[in-house]
PDB file of C-alpha atoms in Angstrom:
ATOM      1  CA  MET A 149      -0.132   0.323  -0.205  1.00  0.00           C
ATOM      2  CA  VAL A 150       2.550   2.082   0.985  1.00  0.00           C
ATOM      3  CA  SER A 151       4.370   1.806  -2.734  1.00  0.00           C
ATOM      4  CA  ILE A 152       1.451   2.333  -4.765  1.00  0.00           C
ATOM      5  CA  ILE A 153       0.967   5.721  -2.431  1.00  0.00           C
ATOM      6  CA  LYS A 154       4.414   6.228  -3.133  1.00  0.00           C
ATOM      7  CA  TYR A 155       3.334   6.151  -6.714  1.00  0.00           C
ATOM      8  CA  ALA A 156       0.713   7.600  -6.654  1.00  0.00           C
ATOM      9  CA  PHE A 157       2.749  10.949  -4.951  1.00  0.00           C
ATOM     10  CA  ILE A 158       5.301  10.675  -7.732  1.00  0.00           C
ATOM     11  CA  LEU A 159       2.521  10.376 -10.800  1.00  0.00           C
ATOM     12  CA  SER A 160       0.610  13.588  -9.730  1.00  0.00           C
ATOM     13  CA  LEU A 161       4.330  15.243  -9.037  1.00  0.00           C
ATOM     14  CA  PHE A 162       5.283  14.923 -13.101  1.00  0.00           C
ATOM     15  CA  SER A 163       2.060  15.523 -13.952  1.00  0.00           C
ATOM     16  CA  GLY A 164       1.735  18.481 -12.349  1.00  0.00           C
ATOM     17  CA  ILE A 165       5.269  19.648 -13.602  1.00  0.00           C
ATOM     18  CA  ALA A 166       4.033  18.802 -17.043  1.00  0.00           C
ATOM     19  CA  LEU A 167       0.903  21.244 -17.118  1.00  0.00           C
ATOM     20  CA  GLN A 168       3.329  23.475 -15.783  1.00  0.00           C
ATOM     21  CA  ALA A 169       5.557  23.889 -18.659  1.00  0.00           C
ATOM     22  CA  ASN A 170       2.986  23.841 -21.310  1.00  0.00           C
ATOM     23  CA  ALA A 171       1.068  26.769 -19.325  1.00  0.00           C
ATOM     24  CA  GLN A 172       5.068  28.292 -19.960  1.00  0.00           C
ATOM     25  CA  GLU A 173       4.397  27.393 -23.093  1.00  0.00           C
ATOM     26  CA  LYS A 174       1.524  28.684 -24.224  1.00  0.00           C
ATOM     27  CA  THR A 175       2.200  31.251 -26.592  1.00  0.00           C
ATOM     28  CA  PRO A 176       0.237  34.909 -25.486  1.00  0.00           C
ATOM     29  CA  THR A 177      -1.997  36.444 -26.404  1.00  0.00           C
ATOM     30  CA  MET A 178      -2.157  39.226 -29.085  1.00  0.00           C
ATOM     31  CA  GLN A 179      -4.082  42.760 -27.808  1.00  0.00           C
ATOM     32  CA  LYS A 180      -7.230  43.300 -29.225  1.00  0.00           C
ATOM     33  CA  ALA A 181      -7.433  46.273 -31.333  1.00  0.00           C
ATOM     34  CA  PRO A 182      -9.117  49.618 -30.652  1.00  0.00           C
ATOM     35  CA  ALA A 183     -12.074  50.176 -32.416  1.00  0.00           C
ATOM     36  CA  ASN A 184     -12.178  52.418 -35.347  1.00  0.00           C
ATOM     37  CA  ILE A 185      -8.484  52.511 -35.569  1.00  0.00           C
ATOM     38  CA  THR A 186      -7.140  55.406 -38.367  1.00  0.00           C
ATOM     39  CA  ILE A 187      -4.136  54.986 -39.763  1.00  0.00           C
ATOM     40  CA  ASP A 188      -3.163  58.685 -39.642  1.00  0.00           C
ATOM     41  CA  GLY A 189       0.381  58.241 -37.504  1.00  0.00           C
ATOM     42  CA  ARG A 190      -0.935  59.632 -34.020  1.00  0.00           C
ATOM     43  CA  MET A 191      -1.456  57.850 -30.204  1.00  0.00           C
ATOM     44  CA  THR A 192      -5.718  59.045 -30.572  1.00  0.00           C
ATOM     45  CA  GLU A 193      -6.909  55.530 -30.347  1.00  0.00           C
ATOM     46  CA  TRP A 194      -3.886  53.456 -27.891  1.00  0.00           C
ATOM     47  CA  GLY A 195      -3.990  56.078 -25.236  1.00  0.00           C
ATOM     48  CA  ASP A 196      -0.563  57.646 -23.766  1.00  0.00           C
ATOM     49  CA  SER A 197       1.462  54.656 -24.101  1.00  0.00           C
ATOM     50  CA  LEU A 198       2.051  51.309 -25.762  1.00  0.00           C
ATOM     51  CA  ALA A 199       2.485  47.587 -23.528  1.00  0.00           C
ATOM     52  CA  LEU A 200       5.352  46.733 -24.994  1.00  0.00           C
ATOM     53  CA  TYR A 201       9.171  47.251 -24.849  1.00  0.00           C
ATOM     54  CA  ASP A 202      12.438  45.928 -26.928  1.00  0.00           C
ATOM     55  CA  PRO A 203      15.372  46.899 -24.714  1.00  0.00           C
ATOM     56  CA  LYS A 204      18.029  45.847 -27.976  1.00  0.00           C
ATOM     57  CA  THR A 205      16.453  48.474 -30.019  1.00  0.00           C
ATOM     58  CA  LYS A 206      14.916  51.087 -27.465  1.00  0.00           C
ATOM     59  CA  LEU A 207      11.119  50.882 -29.433  1.00  0.00           C
ATOM     60  CA  ASN A 208       8.468  51.080 -27.388  1.00  0.00           C
ATOM     61  CA  TYR A 209       5.769  48.937 -30.022  1.00  0.00           C
ATOM     62  CA  ALA A 210       2.148  47.698 -30.085  1.00  0.00           C
ATOM     63  CA  ILE A 211       0.595  44.484 -32.015  1.00  0.00           C
ATOM     64  CA  ALA A 212      -2.675  43.995 -32.108  1.00  0.00           C
ATOM     65  CA  ASN A 213      -5.559  42.467 -34.795  1.00  0.00           C
ATOM     66  CA  ASP A 214      -8.969  42.726 -35.072  1.00  0.00           C
ATOM     67  CA  ASP A 215     -10.938  40.627 -37.126  1.00  0.00           C
ATOM     68  CA  THR A 216      -9.506  42.309 -40.337  1.00  0.00           C
ATOM     69  CA  MET A 217      -6.418  43.641 -40.043  1.00  0.00           C
ATOM     70  CA  LEU A 218      -3.300  43.222 -38.281  1.00  0.00           C
ATOM     71  CA  TYR A 219      -1.671  46.304 -36.502  1.00  0.00           C
ATOM     72  CA  VAL A 220       1.703  47.393 -35.096  1.00  0.00           C
ATOM     73  CA  VAL A 221       2.753  50.536 -33.446  1.00  0.00           C
ATOM     74  CA  ALA A 222       5.487  52.216 -32.393  1.00  0.00           C
ATOM     75  CA  PHE A 223       6.771  55.394 -30.380  1.00  0.00           C
ATOM     76  CA  VAL A 224       9.813  56.543 -30.364  1.00  0.00           C
ATOM     77  CA  SER A 225      11.149  59.339 -28.210  1.00  0.00           C
ATOM     78  CA  ASP A 226      14.943  58.352 -28.704  1.00  0.00           C
ATOM     79  CA  ARG A 227      16.760  61.007 -31.291  1.00  0.00           C
ATOM     80  CA  GLN A 228      19.010  59.131 -32.886  1.00  0.00           C
ATOM     81  CA  LEU A 229      16.804  55.825 -33.424  1.00  0.00           C
ATOM     82  CA  LYS A 230      14.402  58.459 -35.089  1.00  0.00           C
ATOM     83  CA  ARG A 231      16.501  59.173 -37.646  1.00  0.00           C
ATOM     84  CA  LYS A 232      17.781  56.169 -38.392  1.00  0.00           C
ATOM     85  CA  ILE A 233      13.607  55.228 -38.478  1.00  0.00           C
ATOM     86  CA  MET A 234      12.958  58.108 -40.901  1.00  0.00           C
ATOM     87  CA  ALA A 235      16.440  57.664 -43.424  1.00  0.00           C
ATOM     88  CA  GLY A 236      16.081  53.435 -43.128  1.00  0.00           C
ATOM     89  CA  GLY A 237      12.249  52.968 -42.366  1.00  0.00           C
ATOM     90  CA  ILE A 238      10.770  50.104 -40.792  1.00  0.00           C
ATOM     91  CA  THR A 239      10.228  46.295 -41.742  1.00  0.00           C
ATOM     92  CA  ILE A 240       7.438  44.334 -40.183  1.00  0.00           C
ATOM     93  CA  SER A 241       7.691  40.563 -41.101  1.00  0.00           C
ATOM     94  CA  VAL A 242       5.246  37.935 -40.779  1.00  0.00           C
ATOM     95  CA  ASN A 243       5.154  34.083 -40.171  1.00  0.00           C
ATOM     96  CA  GLY A 244       1.788  32.827 -39.897  1.00  0.00           C
ATOM     97  CA  GLU A 245       2.636  29.060 -38.822  1.00  0.00           C
ATOM     98  CA  GLY A 246       4.484  31.231 -36.140  1.00  0.00           C
ATOM     99  CA  LYS A 247       8.399  29.964 -37.056  1.00  0.00           C
ATOM    100  CA  LYS A 248      11.227  32.583 -37.263  1.00  0.00           C
ATOM    101  CA  HIS A 249      11.097  33.045 -40.669  1.00  0.00           C
ATOM    102  CA  LYS A 250      10.383  35.655 -42.524  1.00  0.00           C
ATOM    103  CA  VAL A 251       7.355  34.669 -45.056  1.00  0.00           C
ATOM    104  CA  TYR A 252       5.359  38.114 -45.542  1.00  0.00           C
ATOM    105  CA  SER A 253       7.478  41.794 -44.902  1.00  0.00           C
ATOM    106  CA  MET A 254       6.178  45.530 -45.748  1.00  0.00           C
ATOM    107  CA  THR A 255       8.686  48.196 -45.205  1.00  0.00           C
ATOM    108  CA  TYR A 256       7.781  51.884 -44.044  1.00  0.00           C
ATOM    109  CA  PRO A 257       8.975  54.610 -45.050  1.00  0.00           C
ATOM    110  CA  ILE A 258      10.845  54.209 -48.038  1.00  0.00           C
ATOM    111  CA  PRO A 259      12.817  56.406 -47.463  1.00  0.00           C
ATOM    112  CA  ASP A 260      13.374  59.437 -50.187  1.00  0.00           C
ATOM    113  CA  LYS A 261      17.299  59.771 -50.790  1.00  0.00           C
ATOM    114  CA  ALA A 262      16.760  63.340 -52.540  1.00  0.00           C
ATOM    115  CA  ALA A 263      15.407  64.774 -49.642  1.00  0.00           C
ATOM    116  CA  LEU A 264      18.223  62.857 -47.394  1.00  0.00           C
ATOM    117  CA  MET A 265      20.474  64.777 -49.332  1.00  0.00           C
ATOM    118  CA  SER A 266      19.141  67.616 -49.591  1.00  0.00           C
ATOM    119  CA  ARG A 267      19.529  70.624 -46.593  1.00  0.00           C
ATOM    120  CA  PRO A 268      16.361  71.513 -44.632  1.00  0.00           C
ATOM    121  CA  SER A 269      15.566  75.078 -45.076  1.00  0.00           C
ATOM    122  CA  PRO A 270      14.645  77.437 -42.090  1.00  0.00           C
ATOM    123  CA  GLU A 271      10.613  76.591 -42.413  1.00  0.00           C
ATOM    124  CA  ASP A 272      11.314  73.005 -42.199  1.00  0.00           C
ATOM    125  CA  GLY A 273      12.058  73.401 -38.067  1.00  0.00           C
ATOM    126  CA  ASP A 274      13.734  70.331 -36.836  1.00  0.00           C
ATOM    127  CA  ASP A 275      15.087  68.433 -39.732  1.00  0.00           C
ATOM    128  CA  VAL A 276      14.093  65.437 -38.649  1.00  0.00           C
ATOM    129  CA  LYS A 277      10.188  66.509 -38.754  1.00  0.00           C
ATOM    130  CA  ARG A 278      10.727  67.574 -42.416  1.00  0.00           C
ATOM    131  CA  PRO A 279       7.746  66.963 -44.796  1.00  0.00           C
ATOM    132  CA  SER A 280       9.525  65.851 -47.443  1.00  0.00           C
ATOM    133  CA  LEU A 281      10.599  63.280 -45.027  1.00  0.00           C
ATOM    134  CA  ILE A 282       6.803  62.464 -43.113  1.00  0.00           C
ATOM    135  CA  GLU A 283       4.937  62.537 -46.241  1.00  0.00           C
ATOM    136  CA  SER A 284       6.180  59.317 -47.726  1.00  0.00           C
ATOM    137  CA  THR A 285       3.205  57.277 -49.573  1.00  0.00           C
ATOM    138  CA  SER A 286       5.106  54.451 -50.902  1.00  0.00           C
ATOM    139  CA  ILE A 287       5.614  51.127 -49.279  1.00  0.00           C
ATOM    140  CA  ARG A 288       7.653  47.520 -50.039  1.00  0.00           C
ATOM    141  CA  VAL A 289       6.468  44.747 -49.825  1.00  0.00           C
ATOM    142  CA  ALA A 290       7.221  41.206 -50.193  1.00  0.00           C
ATOM    143  CA  GLY A 291       6.031  37.628 -50.145  1.00  0.00           C
ATOM    144  CA  PHE A 292       2.610  38.411 -50.846  1.00  0.00           C
ATOM    145  CA  LYS A 293       1.061  36.721 -53.420  1.00  0.00           C
ATOM    146  CA  ASP A 294      -1.614  38.856 -54.835  1.00  0.00           C
ATOM    147  CA  VAL A 295       0.400  42.417 -54.649  1.00  0.00           C
ATOM    148  CA  GLU A 296       1.263  42.372 -58.027  1.00  0.00           C
ATOM    149  CA  SER A 297       3.845  44.871 -57.702  1.00  0.00           C
ATOM    150  CA  ASP A 298       6.786  45.247 -54.754  1.00  0.00           C
ATOM    151  CA  VAL A 299       6.431  48.547 -54.398  1.00  0.00           C
ATOM    152  CA  ILE A 300       2.902  50.269 -53.570  1.00  0.00           C
ATOM    153  CA  THR A 301       1.738  53.541 -52.056  1.00  0.00           C
ATOM    154  CA  THR A 302      -0.502  54.438 -48.944  1.00  0.00           C
ATOM    155  CA  SER A 303      -3.490  54.718 -50.987  1.00  0.00           C
ATOM    156  CA  ASN A 304      -3.745  51.294 -52.085  1.00  0.00           C
ATOM    157  CA  THR A 305      -6.375  49.229 -52.663  1.00  0.00           C
ATOM    158  CA  TYR A 306      -4.844  45.881 -51.101  1.00  0.00           C
ATOM    159  CA  GLY A 307      -5.691  47.240 -47.733  1.00  0.00           C
ATOM    160  CA  PHE A 308      -1.973  47.683 -46.589  1.00  0.00           C
ATOM    161  CA  LYS A 309      -1.915  51.109 -44.145  1.00  0.00           C
ATOM    162  CA  ALA A 310       0.925  53.072 -42.940  1.00  0.00           C
ATOM    163  CA  ALA A 311       1.642  56.558 -41.594  1.00  0.00           C
ATOM    164  CA  ILE A 312       3.899  58.047 -39.686  1.00  0.00           C
ATOM    165  CA  ASN A 313       4.174  61.166 -38.114  1.00  0.00           C
ATOM    166  CA  PHE A 314       5.283  63.628 -34.859  1.00  0.00           C
ATOM    167  CA  ASP A 315       3.297  64.669 -31.394  1.00  0.00           C
ATOM    168  CA  ASP A 316       3.877  67.814 -29.963  1.00  0.00           C
ATOM    169  CA  LYS A 317       6.921  66.606 -27.775  1.00  0.00           C
ATOM    170  CA  HIS A 318       8.688  65.476 -30.711  1.00  0.00           C
ATOM    171  CA  ASN A 319       7.883  61.894 -30.499  1.00  0.00           C
ATOM    172  CA  LEU A 320       7.855  60.053 -33.742  1.00  0.00           C
ATOM    173  CA  VAL A 321       4.864  58.201 -33.748  1.00  0.00           C
ATOM    174  CA  TYR A 322       4.608  55.006 -36.491  1.00  0.00           C
ATOM    175  CA  GLU A 323       0.923  53.122 -37.912  1.00  0.00           C
ATOM    176  CA  THR A 324       0.841  49.908 -40.027  1.00  0.00           C
ATOM    177  CA  ALA A 325      -1.831  47.497 -40.929  1.00  0.00           C
ATOM    178  CA  ILE A 326      -1.484  44.347 -42.341  1.00  0.00           C
ATOM    179  CA  PRO A 327      -4.799  42.791 -44.259  1.00  0.00           C
ATOM    180  CA  LEU A 328      -4.755  38.889 -42.563  1.00  0.00           C
ATOM    181  CA  LYS A 329      -6.532  37.770 -45.187  1.00  0.00           C
ATOM    182  CA  MET A 330      -3.302  38.772 -47.040  1.00  0.00           C
ATOM    183  CA  LEU A 331      -1.523  36.172 -44.922  1.00  0.00           C
ATOM    184  CA  TYR A 332      -3.471  32.815 -45.488  1.00  0.00           C
ATOM    185  CA  LEU A 333      -3.276  31.908 -42.427  1.00  0.00           C
ATOM    186  CA  LYS A 334      -4.076  27.670 -40.954  1.00  0.00           C
ATOM    187  CA  PRO A 335      -4.822  27.521 -37.479  1.00  0.00           C
ATOM    188  CA  ASN A 336      -3.106  24.670 -35.290  1.00  0.00           C
ATOM    189  CA  LYS A 337      -4.501  21.861 -33.599  1.00  0.00           C
ATOM    190  CA  LYS A 338      -5.873  24.167 -30.726  1.00  0.00           C
ATOM    191  CA  LYS A 339      -7.411  27.020 -33.654  1.00  0.00           C
ATOM    192  CA  GLU A 340      -5.318  29.288 -32.324  1.00  0.00           C
ATOM    193  CA  ASN A 341      -3.360  31.229 -35.311  1.00  0.00           C
ATOM    194  CA  GLU A 342       0.061  31.341 -34.029  1.00  0.00           C
ATOM    195  CA  LEU A 343       2.270  34.347 -35.560  1.00  0.00           C
ATOM    196  CA  ALA A 344       6.282  35.452 -35.445  1.00  0.00           C
ATOM    197  CA  ILE A 345       6.339  38.617 -35.736  1.00  0.00           C
ATOM    198  CA  ASN A 346       9.906  40.402 -36.995  1.00  0.00           C
ATOM    199  CA  ILE A 347      10.366  43.760 -36.590  1.00  0.00           C
ATOM    200  CA  SER A 348      13.804  45.757 -37.862  1.00  0.00           C
ATOM    201  CA  ILE A 349      15.157  49.409 -37.686  1.00  0.00           C
ATOM    202  CA  ASN A 350      16.532  49.200 -40.603  1.00  0.00           C
ATOM    203  CA  GLY A 351      20.051  50.259 -41.680  1.00  0.00           C
ATOM    204  CA  ILE A 352      21.084  53.623 -43.119  1.00  0.00           C
ATOM    205  CA  GLU A 353      22.913  53.038 -46.488  1.00  0.00           C
ATOM    206  CA  ARG A 354      25.304  55.010 -47.288  1.00  0.00           C
ATOM    207  CA  PRO A 355      24.895  57.255 -49.773  1.00  0.00           C
ATOM    208  CA  SER A 356      27.436  58.108 -52.831  1.00  0.00           C
ATOM    209  CA  GLY A 357      29.138  61.285 -53.504  1.00  0.00           C
ATOM    210  CA  ALA A 358      29.315  63.952 -56.454  1.00  0.00           C
ATOM    211  CA  ASN A 359      30.935  62.061 -59.123  1.00  0.00           C
ATOM    212  CA  GLY A 360      30.685  58.766 -57.471  1.00  0.00           C
ATOM    213  CA  ASP A 361      33.158  59.576 -54.589  1.00  0.00           C
ATOM    214  CA  ARG A 362      31.535  57.365 -51.511  1.00  0.00           C
ATOM    215  CA  ARG A 363      33.242  59.462 -49.763  1.00  0.00           C
ATOM    216  CA  GLY A 364      31.621  62.299 -50.122  1.00  0.00           C
ATOM    217  CA  GLY A 365      28.485  61.562 -48.277  1.00  0.00           C
ATOM    218  CA  MET A 366      27.564  60.644 -44.841  1.00  0.00           C
ATOM    219  CA  GLU A 367      31.322  60.261 -44.236  1.00  0.00           C
ATOM    220  CA  GLY A 368      32.443  63.343 -45.626  1.00  0.00           C
ATOM    221  CA  GLY A 369      31.512  65.372 -41.372  1.00  0.00           C
ATOM    222  CA  GLY A 370      30.463  62.335 -40.132  1.00  0.00           C
ATOM    223  CA  ILE A 371      27.324  62.174 -38.116  1.00  0.00           C
ATOM    224  CA  GLY A 372      27.481  64.477 -35.726  1.00  0.00           C
ATOM    225  CA  GLY A 373      30.507  67.144 -37.874  1.00  0.00           C
ATOM    226  CA  GLY A 374      29.556  70.129 -39.243  1.00  0.00           C
ATOM    227  CA  GLY A 375      27.243  69.340 -41.618  1.00  0.00           C
ATOM    228  CA  GLY A 376      26.521  65.491 -40.491  1.00  0.00           C
ATOM    229  CA  MET A 377      23.894  63.775 -39.310  1.00  0.00           C
ATOM    230  CA  GLY A 378      23.685  65.262 -35.281  1.00  0.00           C
ATOM    231  CA  GLY A 379      25.615  68.028 -36.611  1.00  0.00           C
ATOM    232  CA  GLY A 380      24.733  71.603 -36.627  1.00  0.00           C
ATOM    233  CA  GLY A 381      23.377  71.898 -40.282  1.00  0.00           C
ATOM    234  CA  GLY A 382      20.719  68.870 -39.192  1.00  0.00           C
ATOM    235  CA  MET A 383      20.143  66.352 -41.252  1.00  0.00           C
ATOM    236  CA  GLY A 384      20.586  67.561 -44.598  1.00  0.00           C
ATOM    237  CA  GLY A 385      23.723  67.945 -46.337  1.00  0.00           C
ATOM    238  CA  MET A 386      24.652  64.434 -44.739  1.00  0.00           C
ATOM    239  CA  GLY A 387      28.118  64.914 -45.834  1.00  0.00           C
ATOM    240  CA  GLY A 388      30.163  67.942 -44.411  1.00  0.00           C
ATOM    241  CA  GLY A 389      30.191  71.120 -45.518  1.00  0.00           C
ATOM    242  CA  GLY A 390      32.386  70.398 -48.409  1.00  0.00           C
ATOM    243  CA  GLY A 391      30.964  67.126 -49.412  1.00  0.00           C
ATOM    244  CA  HIS A 392      34.316  65.980 -49.027  1.00  0.00           C
ATOM    245  CA  ARG A 393      36.225  64.092 -45.908  1.00  0.00           C
ATOM    246  CA  GLY A 394      34.981  66.726 -43.087  1.00  0.00           C
ATOM    247  CA  GLY A 395      33.808  69.555 -45.285  1.00  0.00           C
ATOM    248  CA  GLY A 396      37.211  71.093 -44.830  1.00  0.00           C
ATOM    249  CA  GLY A 397      38.851  68.908 -47.426  1.00  0.00           C
ATOM    250  CA  HIS A 398      40.173  67.046 -44.096  1.00  0.00           C
ATOM    251  CA  ARG A 399      39.635  63.847 -42.192  1.00  0.00           C
ATOM    252  CA  GLY A 400      38.930  65.477 -38.298  1.00  0.00           C
ATOM    253  CA  GLY A 401      35.663  66.743 -39.416  1.00  0.00           C
ATOM    254  CA  GLY A 402      33.537  64.467 -36.791  1.00  0.00           C
ATOM    255  CA  GLU A 403      35.891  60.997 -38.115  1.00  0.00           C
ATOM    256  CA  GLY A 404      36.609  59.847 -35.412  1.00  0.00           C
ATOM    257  CA  GLY A 405      33.306  59.838 -32.966  1.00  0.00           C
ATOM    258  CA  GLY A 406      31.443  60.445 -36.244  1.00  0.00           C
ATOM    259  CA  GLN A 407      31.941  57.257 -38.156  1.00  0.00           C
ATOM    260  CA  GLN A 408      30.961  55.154 -34.722  1.00  0.00           C
ATOM    261  CA  GLN A 409      27.558  56.556 -34.667  1.00  0.00           C
ATOM    262  CA  PHE A 410      27.382  55.902 -38.501  1.00  0.00           C
ATOM    263  CA  GLY A 411      28.487  52.619 -38.034  1.00  0.00           C
ATOM    264  CA  ASP A 412      25.531  52.190 -35.522  1.00  0.00           C
ATOM    265  CA  MET A 413      22.695  53.963 -38.043  1.00  0.00           C
ATOM    266  CA  ALA A 414      23.891  51.814 -40.203  1.00  0.00           C
ATOM    267  CA  GLN A 415      23.470  49.058 -39.056  1.00  0.00           C
ATOM    268  CA  PRO A 416      19.916  46.884 -38.757  1.00  0.00           C
ATOM    269  CA  THR A 417      18.422  45.541 -35.668  1.00  0.00           C
ATOM    270  CA  ASP A 418      15.828  43.486 -35.472  1.00  0.00           C
ATOM    271  CA  PHE A 419      13.781  41.442 -33.105  1.00  0.00           C
ATOM    272  CA  TRP A 420      11.079  38.346 -33.124  1.00  0.00           C
ATOM    273  CA  VAL A 421       7.473  38.379 -31.291  1.00  0.00           C
ATOM    274  CA  GLU A 422       5.647  35.109 -31.299  1.00  0.00           C
ATOM    275  CA  LEU A 423       2.055  36.038 -30.328  1.00  0.00           C
ATOM    276  CA  THR A 424      -1.600  34.149 -31.135  1.00  0.00           C
ATOM    277  CA  LEU A 425      -4.385  36.664 -32.793  1.00  0.00           C
ATOM    278  CA  ALA A 426      -6.907  37.814 -30.427  1.00  0.00           C
ATOM    279  CA  LYS A 427     -10.388  36.515 -30.389  1.00  0.00           C
ATOM    280  CA  HIS A 428     -13.000  38.715 -31.383  1.00  0.00           C
TER     281      HIS A 428
END
């Protein structure tokens, strides 16, 4: 009798451990999207803060869904991260089977290289908020078999939506929406839709300078040099006052710390999130 009781105790102990492990492995459920969402680059429907934070990218974000759309929203206060997003965009990639393998992707904004290379006018104020950079109307998509082009506009007929804007405290607000029907989701054995979502802050491409001299661009003042991306001249110019090696013909115009900062800006950073669609 004692051995039977001991066996039953051990069996119940292992059963409890197994149940606990299964509970821990359960994929978190996505946030239910607020009602009547307008994709306009504003926090109106999302409240004062977003539920999730990634320390690697310093990104405050939320991922939500309703019956028809998947929403990814980001809130950015870090100045360097704002510049990186405006110059390289964010790519949202989705795997409808919950695997960390990119199947569908959407990139917004697609940087306007001419706008990035131009100097901001006095009316532009904070250079990262220039209308020429904010009012991007192009979205790059990949993997969606029903979409005929790899670049579509924000007024497309497929249902993809994207917007970027700044609030009154100069924080960047990023909103995108992807039609769920475009993901061809298949429920798992539990009749749930598990998604693996990758959010990538894309690196900035080093632009070519005049006459094909790449040093005449970003390297020419360094980010933070005399006319570099974080210096007195703002984002515009991007190549130093003289367009060559620091603006004055020397490599000292921000080469040290500036090149290191550009190295950080040129390097993409990303992370994965695994979530189950919320049921409405």
